[in-house]
Amino acid sequence: MFEKSTWIRLPRNVVVGHGVRSSVVEVVDDLHLQGRPLLVTSPTPRKVAADPVAADFEAAGIDPAIVTIETATFDSVERVIETAEAEEASYLVGVGGGKAIDIAKMASDHLEMGFLSVPTAASHDGIVSNRGSVPEGDTRHSVAAEPPLAVVADTEILAEAPWELTTAGCADIISNYTAVMDWRLATRLKDVEYSEYAAALSEMTAEILVDNADLIRPGLEESAWVVTKALMSSGVAMSIADSSRPASGAEHLFSHQLDRLEPNGALHGHQVGVGSIMTAYLHGGEDGVWQDIRAALASIDAPTTAAELGIDDETVIEALTTCHEIRDRYTILGDGMNERAAHEVARKTGVID
Ligand SMILES: NC(=O)C1=CN([C@@H]2O[C@H](COP(=O)(O)OP(=O)(O)OC[C@H]3O[C@@H](n4cnc5c(N)ncnc54)[C@H](OP(=O)(O)O)[C@@H]3O)[C@@H](O)[C@H]2O)C=CC1
Ligand SMILES: O=C(CO)COP(=O)(O)O
Ligand SMILES: [Zn+2]
């Protein structure tokens, strides 16, 4: 008997382009959302986008509440929940980078309220996905969460964000290559659930981004367009799979472990990019695609070495040798690398000297 079923949760409206910030109120109307919005933001995104969005609501006769969070913590989630209850909000609007959007996402899950994602930085694919990531104990990886009802990504705002946030978003997409390699490996060895559609979409997203790498330059609004479209597509791949598997393999384990060892280290996308160079080497050896991945990262100004990440060599080795333990996710790291092997891959790929 056929017993499979699938339930894919996606944003209903995805609006990307120049000046679309002013469409937030129209999107809310299209979604038939009633009542009072609570804007969830952080300090810089507040000035850049949340205050203007609040003014757009006021001009439309809607009185928004606003809460500014500073940290990606469960205290912040709690604060948003309390504010939403006190202000009698009906839905949330996350305006900012990954921090503000993830806090809105986690709070909306708890409040059983819809939320909109209005990214001010194209820094990783969590700004679109149904995954939330707030550090808790030793956990750094994402967990299943509420997907946004809509995403409104204004390329004018995204293009003015610091360039390294955009290159981090690119590197998060480039890392999809190795994430899918790990996923296929785990399917062959451990029979893990696999979606051909999600894997193909994730790989194609990375390919399109790399093919358009020469359009990705600081100050070009088209760069924000190319990267944001890729982040949307990667988020959709995760929703189709109902897992972060299409976009997260051993390179993400490496980055999550760096976050534990070096909490104020580098940006998520930059770390997974460097991880991806090394795990591509582990998959393919000398002649594999690791050099293509390194060249793609270098071409968009993303770090390719530990020194460029600002992380010392010992921390890289410690992360490589221990990160297989942090989550039940089979990857090319298997049951772990020993120190000699970790030094070898990091040296051969030029990540450490
Ligand atoms: N859900 C998921 O799947 C994933 C979630 N994450 C999570 O996302 C977070 C990291 O996301 P990231 O976007 O890098 O971090 P932040 O949201 O902290 O943004 C990074 C920095 O950029 C600033 N900023 C944001 N937008 C602009 C802008 N337009 N102009 C100028 N400065 C701006 C922020 O300012 P300010 O300090 O004022 O906020 C902050 O200092 C972490 O909490 C991480 O756990 C990471 C990967 C995946
Ligand atoms: O960052 C992500 C995908 O790019 C989410 O992956 P994790 O589930 O490993 O946090
Ligand atoms: Zn990622």
Tab-separated table of C-alpha atoms and ligand atoms in Angstrom:
chain	number	residue	atom	x	y	z
A	1	MET	CA	0.000	0.000	0.000
A	2	PHE	CA	1.214	3.526	-0.814
A	3	GLU	CA	1.574	5.449	2.443
A	4	LYS	CA	3.772	8.446	1.660
A	5	SER	CA	2.556	12.005	2.169
A	6	THR	CA	4.157	15.415	2.051
A	7	TRP	CA	3.208	18.844	3.406
A	8	ILE	CA	5.258	21.714	1.991
A	9	ARG	CA	4.995	25.053	3.784
A	10	LEU	CA	6.127	28.011	1.690
A	11	PRO	CA	5.712	31.791	1.769
A	12	ARG	CA	2.583	32.802	-0.164
A	13	ASN	CA	4.006	36.091	-1.456
A	14	VAL	CA	7.628	36.717	-2.380
A	15	VAL	CA	8.311	40.299	-3.461
A	16	VAL	CA	11.852	41.193	-4.516
A	17	GLY	CA	13.074	44.375	-6.180
A	18	HIS	CA	13.887	48.034	-6.122
A	19	GLY	CA	11.862	50.020	-3.589
A	20	VAL	CA	9.502	47.167	-2.667
A	21	ARG	CA	9.735	48.111	1.023
A	22	SER	CA	6.758	50.362	0.393
A	23	SER	CA	4.738	47.273	-0.679
A	24	VAL	CA	4.669	45.739	2.814
A	25	VAL	CA	1.230	47.226	3.564
A	26	GLU	CA	-0.118	45.994	0.219
A	27	VAL	CA	1.257	42.499	0.923
A	28	VAL	CA	-0.450	42.510	4.339
A	29	ASP	CA	-3.687	43.434	2.595
A	30	ASP	CA	-3.216	40.686	0.001
A	31	LEU	CA	-2.765	38.156	2.819
A	32	HIS	CA	-5.990	39.445	4.458
A	33	LEU	CA	-4.131	40.074	7.701
A	34	GLN	CA	-6.211	42.107	10.135
A	35	GLY	CA	-5.331	43.999	13.298
A	36	ARG	CA	-2.109	45.373	14.628
A	37	PRO	CA	1.379	44.428	13.406
A	38	LEU	CA	4.343	44.127	15.745
A	39	LEU	CA	7.569	45.054	13.967
A	40	VAL	CA	10.524	43.046	15.323
A	41	THR	CA	13.838	44.631	14.487
A	42	SER	CA	17.386	45.336	15.697
A	43	PRO	CA	19.125	48.730	16.042
A	44	THR	CA	20.590	49.365	12.555
A	45	PRO	CA	17.765	47.725	10.577
A	46	ARG	CA	15.344	49.855	12.589
A	47	LYS	CA	16.804	53.035	11.113
A	48	VAL	CA	17.304	51.548	7.655
A	49	ALA	CA	13.907	49.906	7.185
A	50	ALA	CA	11.682	49.329	10.234
A	51	ASP	CA	10.937	53.012	10.948
A	52	PRO	CA	10.029	53.631	7.278
A	53	VAL	CA	7.827	50.481	7.258
A	54	ALA	CA	6.134	51.739	10.463
A	55	ALA	CA	5.511	55.096	8.734
A	56	ASP	CA	3.978	53.252	5.734
A	57	PHE	CA	1.599	51.428	8.113
A	58	GLU	CA	0.646	54.701	9.827
A	59	ALA	CA	-0.022	56.348	6.454
A	60	ALA	CA	-2.396	53.456	5.706
A	61	GLY	CA	-4.266	54.023	8.990
A	62	ILE	CA	-2.703	51.037	10.782
A	63	ASP	CA	-1.029	51.634	14.160
A	64	PRO	CA	2.047	49.377	14.400
A	65	ALA	CA	3.908	48.414	17.597
A	66	ILE	CA	7.681	48.024	17.395
A	67	VAL	CA	10.234	46.123	19.466
A	68	THR	CA	14.006	46.364	19.043
A	69	ILE	CA	16.066	43.352	20.085
A	70	GLU	CA	19.857	43.359	20.400
A	71	THR	CA	20.777	39.694	20.713
A	72	ALA	CA	19.833	36.368	19.102
A	73	THR	CA	18.752	34.756	22.377
A	74	PHE	CA	15.670	33.165	23.885
A	75	ASP	CA	15.414	36.217	26.183
A	76	SER	CA	14.808	38.254	23.038
A	77	VAL	CA	12.188	35.740	21.844
A	78	GLU	CA	10.528	36.041	25.262
A	79	ARG	CA	10.572	39.846	25.039
A	80	VAL	CA	8.899	39.756	21.645
A	81	ILE	CA	6.228	37.344	22.920
A	82	GLU	CA	5.518	39.588	25.920
A	83	THR	CA	5.395	42.711	23.744
A	84	ALA	CA	3.065	41.036	21.228
A	85	GLU	CA	0.706	40.091	24.069
A	86	ALA	CA	0.885	43.492	25.784
A	87	GLU	CA	0.367	45.402	22.522
A	88	GLU	CA	-2.356	43.022	21.337
A	89	ALA	CA	-0.541	42.384	18.073
A	90	SER	CA	-2.141	40.142	15.449
A	91	TYR	CA	0.911	39.357	13.352
A	92	LEU	CA	4.660	39.987	13.332
A	93	VAL	CA	6.956	41.631	10.787
A	94	GLY	CA	10.654	40.729	11.176
A	95	VAL	CA	12.782	43.565	9.766
A	96	GLY	CA	16.531	43.036	9.764
A	97	GLY	CA	19.277	40.492	9.278
A	98	GLY	CA	19.124	36.874	10.418
A	99	LYS	CA	18.930	37.886	14.075
A	100	ALA	CA	15.705	39.933	13.912
A	101	ILE	CA	14.061	37.591	11.427
A	102	ASP	CA	14.853	34.449	13.423
A	103	ILE	CA	13.575	36.034	16.637
A	104	ALA	CA	10.340	36.999	14.858
A	105	LYS	CA	10.144	33.490	13.383
A	106	MET	CA	10.569	31.732	16.732
A	107	ALA	CA	8.171	34.113	18.516
A	108	SER	CA	5.531	33.692	15.806
A	109	ASP	CA	5.801	29.911	16.213
A	110	HIS	CA	5.079	30.266	19.934
A	111	LEU	CA	2.320	32.862	19.487
A	112	GLU	CA	0.735	30.863	16.637
A	113	MET	CA	0.733	34.060	14.601
A	114	GLY	CA	1.845	34.648	11.038
A	115	PHE	CA	4.930	36.702	10.291
A	116	LEU	CA	6.455	38.542	7.364
A	117	SER	CA	10.174	38.581	6.623
A	118	VAL	CA	11.621	41.922	5.515
A	119	PRO	CA	15.382	41.313	5.200
A	120	THR	CA	17.841	44.198	5.349
A	121	ALA	CA	20.837	41.927	4.676
A	122	ALA	CA	21.180	39.108	2.118
A	123	SER	CA	23.393	37.306	4.608
A	124	HIS	CA	22.088	33.681	4.567
A	125	ASP	CA	19.131	31.605	3.478
A	126	GLY	CA	17.486	31.644	6.940
A	127	ILE	CA	15.870	34.975	5.993
A	128	VAL	CA	13.462	32.963	3.824
A	129	SER	CA	13.338	29.456	5.251
A	130	ASN	CA	11.117	27.538	7.639
A	131	ARG	CA	14.122	27.015	9.934
A	132	GLY	CA	14.970	29.049	13.030
A	133	SER	CA	18.333	29.273	14.708
A	134	VAL	CA	18.731	30.706	18.195
A	135	PRO	CA	21.638	29.397	20.305
A	136	GLU	CA	20.425	27.224	23.192
A	137	GLY	CA	22.903	25.364	25.380
A	138	ASP	CA	25.335	23.756	22.971
A	139	THR	CA	22.926	23.848	20.034
A	140	ARG	CA	23.770	26.213	17.181
A	141	HIS	CA	22.046	24.562	14.223
A	142	SER	CA	18.554	25.428	13.005
A	143	VAL	CA	15.330	23.753	14.070
A	144	ALA	CA	11.964	23.523	12.316
A	145	ALA	CA	10.045	26.786	12.704
A	146	GLU	CA	7.311	28.866	11.166
A	147	PRO	CA	7.946	29.833	7.518
A	148	PRO	CA	7.191	33.479	6.671
A	149	LEU	CA	3.767	34.190	5.156
A	150	ALA	CA	5.577	36.574	2.835
A	151	VAL	CA	9.050	37.870	2.094
A	152	VAL	CA	9.544	41.482	1.010
A	153	ALA	CA	13.164	41.994	-0.045
A	154	ASP	CA	14.025	45.506	-1.174
A	155	THR	CA	17.153	45.334	-3.297
A	156	GLU	CA	17.814	49.052	-2.770
A	157	ILE	CA	18.167	48.425	0.981
A	158	LEU	CA	20.059	45.140	0.527
A	159	ALA	CA	22.553	46.738	-1.871
A	160	GLU	CA	23.415	49.388	0.720
A	161	ALA	CA	24.080	46.865	3.503
A	162	PRO	CA	27.752	46.162	4.297
A	163	TRP	CA	29.278	44.210	1.398
A	164	GLU	CA	30.494	41.365	3.611
A	165	LEU	CA	26.885	40.506	4.531
A	166	THR	CA	26.140	39.968	0.826
A	167	THR	CA	29.284	37.905	0.242
A	168	ALA	CA	28.289	35.792	3.265
A	169	GLY	CA	24.905	35.141	1.632
A	170	CYS	CA	26.692	34.102	-1.590
A	171	ALA	CA	28.990	31.739	0.293
A	172	ASP	CA	26.015	30.167	2.098
A	173	ILE	CA	24.578	29.383	-1.362
A	174	ILE	CA	27.886	28.095	-2.783
A	175	SER	CA	28.054	25.687	0.175
A	176	ASN	CA	24.908	23.992	-1.184
A	177	TYR	CA	27.219	22.004	-3.488
A	178	THR	CA	28.784	20.106	-0.600
A	179	ALA	CA	25.550	19.976	1.397
A	180	VAL	CA	23.947	18.011	-1.439
A	181	MET	CA	27.029	15.753	-1.782
A	182	ASP	CA	26.692	14.929	1.929
A	183	TRP	CA	22.967	14.365	1.612
A	184	ARG	CA	23.440	11.885	-1.266
A	185	LEU	CA	26.185	10.108	0.646
A	186	ALA	CA	23.974	9.809	3.731
A	187	THR	CA	21.160	8.464	1.560
A	188	ARG	CA	23.424	5.813	0.055
A	189	LEU	CA	25.023	4.801	3.365
A	190	LYS	CA	22.304	5.413	5.918
A	191	ASP	CA	19.127	5.443	3.850
A	192	VAL	CA	18.206	8.939	5.078
A	193	GLU	CA	15.122	10.539	3.572
A	194	TYR	CA	16.023	12.265	0.306
A	195	SER	CA	14.211	14.532	-2.125
A	196	GLU	CA	15.473	14.589	-5.705
A	197	TYR	CA	13.533	17.828	-6.324
A	198	ALA	CA	15.004	19.633	-3.318
A	199	ALA	CA	18.542	18.432	-4.092
A	200	ALA	CA	18.285	19.468	-7.752
A	201	LEU	CA	16.896	22.901	-6.838
A	202	SER	CA	19.625	23.459	-4.277
A	203	GLU	CA	22.414	22.490	-6.700
A	204	MET	CA	20.918	24.522	-9.526
A	205	THR	CA	20.707	27.548	-7.233
A	206	ALA	CA	24.422	27.303	-6.470
A	207	GLU	CA	25.203	26.859	-10.191
A	208	ILE	CA	23.179	29.907	-11.252
A	209	LEU	CA	24.874	32.010	-8.587
A	210	VAL	CA	28.349	30.892	-9.640
A	211	ASP	CA	27.494	31.453	-13.340
A	212	ASN	CA	26.502	35.017	-12.441
A	213	ALA	CA	29.465	35.657	-10.149
A	214	ASP	CA	30.734	38.524	-12.334
A	215	LEU	CA	27.486	40.442	-11.579
A	216	ILE	CA	28.215	40.229	-7.862
A	217	ARG	CA	30.121	43.419	-7.106
A	218	PRO	CA	29.933	45.961	-4.281
A	219	GLY	CA	27.510	48.823	-4.838
A	220	LEU	CA	25.642	47.061	-7.682
A	221	GLU	CA	21.958	46.637	-6.904
A	222	GLU	CA	21.899	43.761	-9.375
A	223	SER	CA	24.181	41.836	-6.976
A	224	ALA	CA	21.545	42.068	-4.263
A	225	TRP	CA	18.984	40.858	-6.807
A	226	VAL	CA	21.035	37.810	-7.868
A	227	VAL	CA	21.909	36.826	-4.294
A	228	THR	CA	18.425	37.359	-2.871
A	229	LYS	CA	16.809	35.267	-5.600
A	230	ALA	CA	19.289	32.492	-4.790
A	231	LEU	CA	18.506	32.728	-1.063
A	232	MET	CA	14.777	32.431	-1.839
A	233	SER	CA	15.387	29.379	-3.981
A	234	SER	CA	17.553	27.726	-1.346
A	235	GLY	CA	14.890	28.437	1.305
A	236	VAL	CA	12.289	26.792	-0.938
A	237	ALA	CA	14.552	23.718	-1.323
A	238	MET	CA	14.643	23.397	2.481
A	239	SER	CA	10.864	23.731	2.647
A	240	ILE	CA	10.400	21.038	-0.019
A	241	ALA	CA	12.710	18.708	1.917
A	242	ASP	CA	11.231	19.793	5.267
A	243	SER	CA	14.838	19.759	6.431
A	244	SER	CA	17.941	21.929	6.095
A	245	ARG	CA	19.690	18.958	4.389
A	246	PRO	CA	19.661	20.554	0.874
A	247	ALA	CA	21.629	23.528	2.221
A	248	SER	CA	23.495	22.141	5.214
A	249	GLY	CA	26.044	19.343	5.396
A	250	ALA	CA	29.447	18.933	7.000
A	251	GLU	CA	30.488	22.500	6.090
A	252	HIS	CA	27.633	23.704	8.326
A	253	LEU	CA	28.655	21.333	11.135
A	254	PHE	CA	32.121	22.927	10.914
A	255	SER	CA	30.632	26.436	11.107
A	256	HIS	CA	28.308	25.591	14.016
A	257	GLN	CA	31.270	24.200	15.922
A	258	LEU	CA	33.291	27.357	15.196
A	259	ASP	CA	30.375	29.360	16.632
A	260	ARG	CA	30.681	27.364	19.865
A	261	LEU	CA	34.459	27.613	20.044
A	262	GLU	CA	34.690	31.243	18.905
A	263	PRO	CA	31.321	32.916	19.620
A	264	ASN	CA	32.365	36.242	18.095
A	265	GLY	CA	34.022	34.680	15.073
A	266	ALA	CA	33.133	35.239	11.445
A	267	LEU	CA	29.796	35.485	9.599
A	268	HIS	CA	27.845	32.240	9.138
A	269	GLY	CA	28.137	32.258	5.336
A	270	HIS	CA	31.876	32.949	5.398
A	271	GLN	CA	32.487	30.041	7.771
A	272	VAL	CA	30.408	27.563	5.786
A	273	GLY	CA	32.197	28.674	2.596
A	274	VAL	CA	35.611	27.786	4.032
A	275	GLY	CA	34.150	24.561	5.419
A	276	SER	CA	32.816	23.739	1.968
A	277	ILE	CA	36.294	23.989	0.395
A	278	MET	CA	37.570	21.362	2.844
A	279	THR	CA	34.589	19.008	2.697
A	280	ALA	CA	34.608	19.164	-1.135
A	281	TYR	CA	38.233	18.013	-0.937
A	282	LEU	CA	37.187	15.145	1.332
A	283	HIS	CA	34.510	14.123	-1.165
A	284	GLY	CA	36.616	14.377	-4.304
A	285	GLY	CA	40.295	14.389	-3.385
A	286	GLU	CA	42.935	16.363	-5.280
A	287	ASP	CA	41.003	16.594	-8.538
A	288	GLY	CA	37.552	17.243	-7.121
A	289	VAL	CA	35.509	20.428	-7.195
A	290	TRP	CA	37.152	21.986	-4.136
A	291	GLN	CA	39.259	24.265	-6.329
A	292	ASP	CA	36.156	25.470	-8.183
A	293	ILE	CA	34.453	26.205	-4.875
A	294	ARG	CA	37.519	28.091	-3.628
A	295	ALA	CA	37.740	30.067	-6.886
A	296	ALA	CA	34.014	30.923	-6.760
A	297	LEU	CA	34.357	32.179	-3.174
A	298	ALA	CA	37.463	34.205	-4.003
A	299	SER	CA	35.763	35.741	-7.040
A	300	ILE	CA	33.047	37.280	-4.848
A	301	ASP	CA	35.495	38.444	-2.106
A	302	ALA	CA	34.458	35.769	0.406
A	303	PRO	CA	37.157	34.347	2.717
A	304	THR	CA	38.934	31.144	1.680
A	305	THR	CA	41.396	30.812	4.588
A	306	ALA	CA	41.342	30.654	8.374
A	307	ALA	CA	43.341	33.898	8.474
A	308	GLU	CA	40.719	35.659	6.343
A	309	LEU	CA	38.023	34.376	8.723
A	310	GLY	CA	40.060	35.784	11.618
A	311	ILE	CA	40.136	32.334	13.240
A	312	ASP	CA	43.337	30.647	14.340
A	313	ASP	CA	44.541	27.368	12.852
A	314	GLU	CA	44.126	25.375	16.098
A	315	THR	CA	40.442	26.322	16.307
A	316	VAL	CA	39.914	25.190	12.705
A	317	ILE	CA	41.483	21.798	13.527
A	318	GLU	CA	39.475	21.445	16.729
A	319	ALA	CA	36.248	22.256	14.862
A	320	LEU	CA	37.070	19.785	12.071
A	321	THR	CA	37.837	16.943	14.472
A	322	THR	CA	34.832	17.426	16.776
A	323	CYS	CA	31.975	18.829	14.706
A	324	HIS	CA	30.594	15.434	13.616
A	325	GLU	CA	29.344	15.032	17.223
A	326	ILE	CA	27.112	18.072	17.415
A	327	ARG	CA	24.138	16.720	15.549
A	328	ASP	CA	22.674	13.486	14.253
A	329	ARG	CA	23.504	14.224	10.597
A	330	TYR	CA	25.669	11.791	8.662
A	331	THR	CA	28.185	13.495	6.358
A	332	ILE	CA	31.556	12.912	4.719
A	333	LEU	CA	33.079	13.402	8.198
A	334	GLY	CA	31.630	10.013	9.166
A	335	ASP	CA	32.549	9.211	12.767
A	336	GLY	CA	35.089	12.022	12.852
A	337	MET	CA	38.488	13.064	11.501
A	338	ASN	CA	41.652	12.542	13.435
A	339	GLU	CA	44.021	15.460	13.942
A	340	ARG	CA	46.539	14.376	11.314
A	341	ALA	CA	43.849	14.037	8.662
A	342	ALA	CA	42.360	17.386	9.658
A	343	HIS	CA	45.749	19.101	9.306
A	344	GLU	CA	46.208	17.416	5.934
A	345	VAL	CA	42.894	18.623	4.456
A	346	ALA	CA	43.242	22.134	5.894
A	347	ARG	CA	46.817	22.451	4.536
A	348	LYS	CA	46.192	20.853	1.139
A	349	THR	CA	43.269	23.236	0.520
A	350	GLY	CA	45.264	26.265	1.719
A	351	VAL	CA	42.847	26.970	4.591
A	352	ILE	CA	45.813	26.912	7.003
A	353	ASP	CA	49.525	27.383	6.175
B	1	LIG	N1	17.431	30.340	10.294
B	1	LIG	C1	18.527	29.863	9.759
B	1	LIG	O1	18.507	28.873	9.015
B	1	LIG	C2	19.819	30.536	10.031
B	1	LIG	C3	19.914	31.508	11.001
B	1	LIG	N2	21.110	32.110	11.297
B	1	LIG	C4	21.113	33.101	12.384
B	1	LIG	O2	21.154	34.413	11.806
B	1	LIG	C5	21.929	35.269	12.621
B	1	LIG	C6	23.047	35.854	11.801
B	1	LIG	O3	22.480	36.569	10.743
B	1	LIG	P1	23.137	37.896	10.208
B	1	LIG	O4	22.222	38.464	9.180
B	1	LIG	O5	24.539	37.625	9.831
B	1	LIG	O6	23.209	38.720	11.546
B	1	LIG	P2	22.528	40.051	12.127
B	1	LIG	O7	21.070	40.057	11.964
B	1	LIG	O8	23.077	40.168	13.500
B	1	LIG	O9	23.145	41.179	11.182
B	1	LIG	C7	24.543	41.319	11.104
B	1	LIG	C8	24.960	42.767	11.337
B	1	LIG	O10	24.523	43.541	10.240
B	1	LIG	C9	23.794	44.663	10.708
B	1	LIG	N3	22.842	44.969	9.648
B	1	LIG	C10	21.780	44.278	9.206
B	1	LIG	N4	21.218	44.894	8.142
B	1	LIG	C11	21.979	45.990	7.895
B	1	LIG	C12	21.921	47.032	6.931
B	1	LIG	N5	20.994	47.056	5.957
B	1	LIG	N6	22.851	48.019	6.991
B	1	LIG	C13	23.819	48.009	7.950
B	1	LIG	N7	23.933	47.049	8.880
B	1	LIG	C14	23.008	46.049	8.853
B	1	LIG	C15	23.214	44.242	12.025
B	1	LIG	O11	22.973	45.379	12.825
B	1	LIG	P3	22.404	45.296	14.336
B	1	LIG	O12	23.577	44.832	15.191
B	1	LIG	O13	21.980	46.646	14.655
B	1	LIG	O14	21.341	44.263	14.309
B	1	LIG	C16	24.348	43.374	12.578
B	1	LIG	O15	25.320	44.171	13.208
B	1	LIG	C17	22.446	34.447	13.780
B	1	LIG	O16	21.569	34.669	14.869
B	1	LIG	C18	22.327	33.008	13.279
B	1	LIG	O17	22.130	32.084	14.296
B	1	LIG	C19	22.235	31.819	10.571
B	1	LIG	C20	22.172	30.887	9.556
B	1	LIG	C21	20.974	30.159	9.219
B	2	LIG	O1	22.181	27.660	7.513
B	2	LIG	C1	21.391	26.833	7.114
B	2	LIG	C2	21.284	26.509	5.672
B	2	LIG	O2	22.069	27.373	4.899
B	2	LIG	C3	20.602	26.051	8.075
B	2	LIG	O3	21.327	24.921	8.364
B	2	LIG	P1	21.454	24.274	9.810
B	2	LIG	O4	20.222	23.425	9.972
B	2	LIG	O5	22.717	23.491	9.769
B	2	LIG	O6	21.504	25.392	10.810
B	3	ZN	ZN	23.678	28.308	6.090
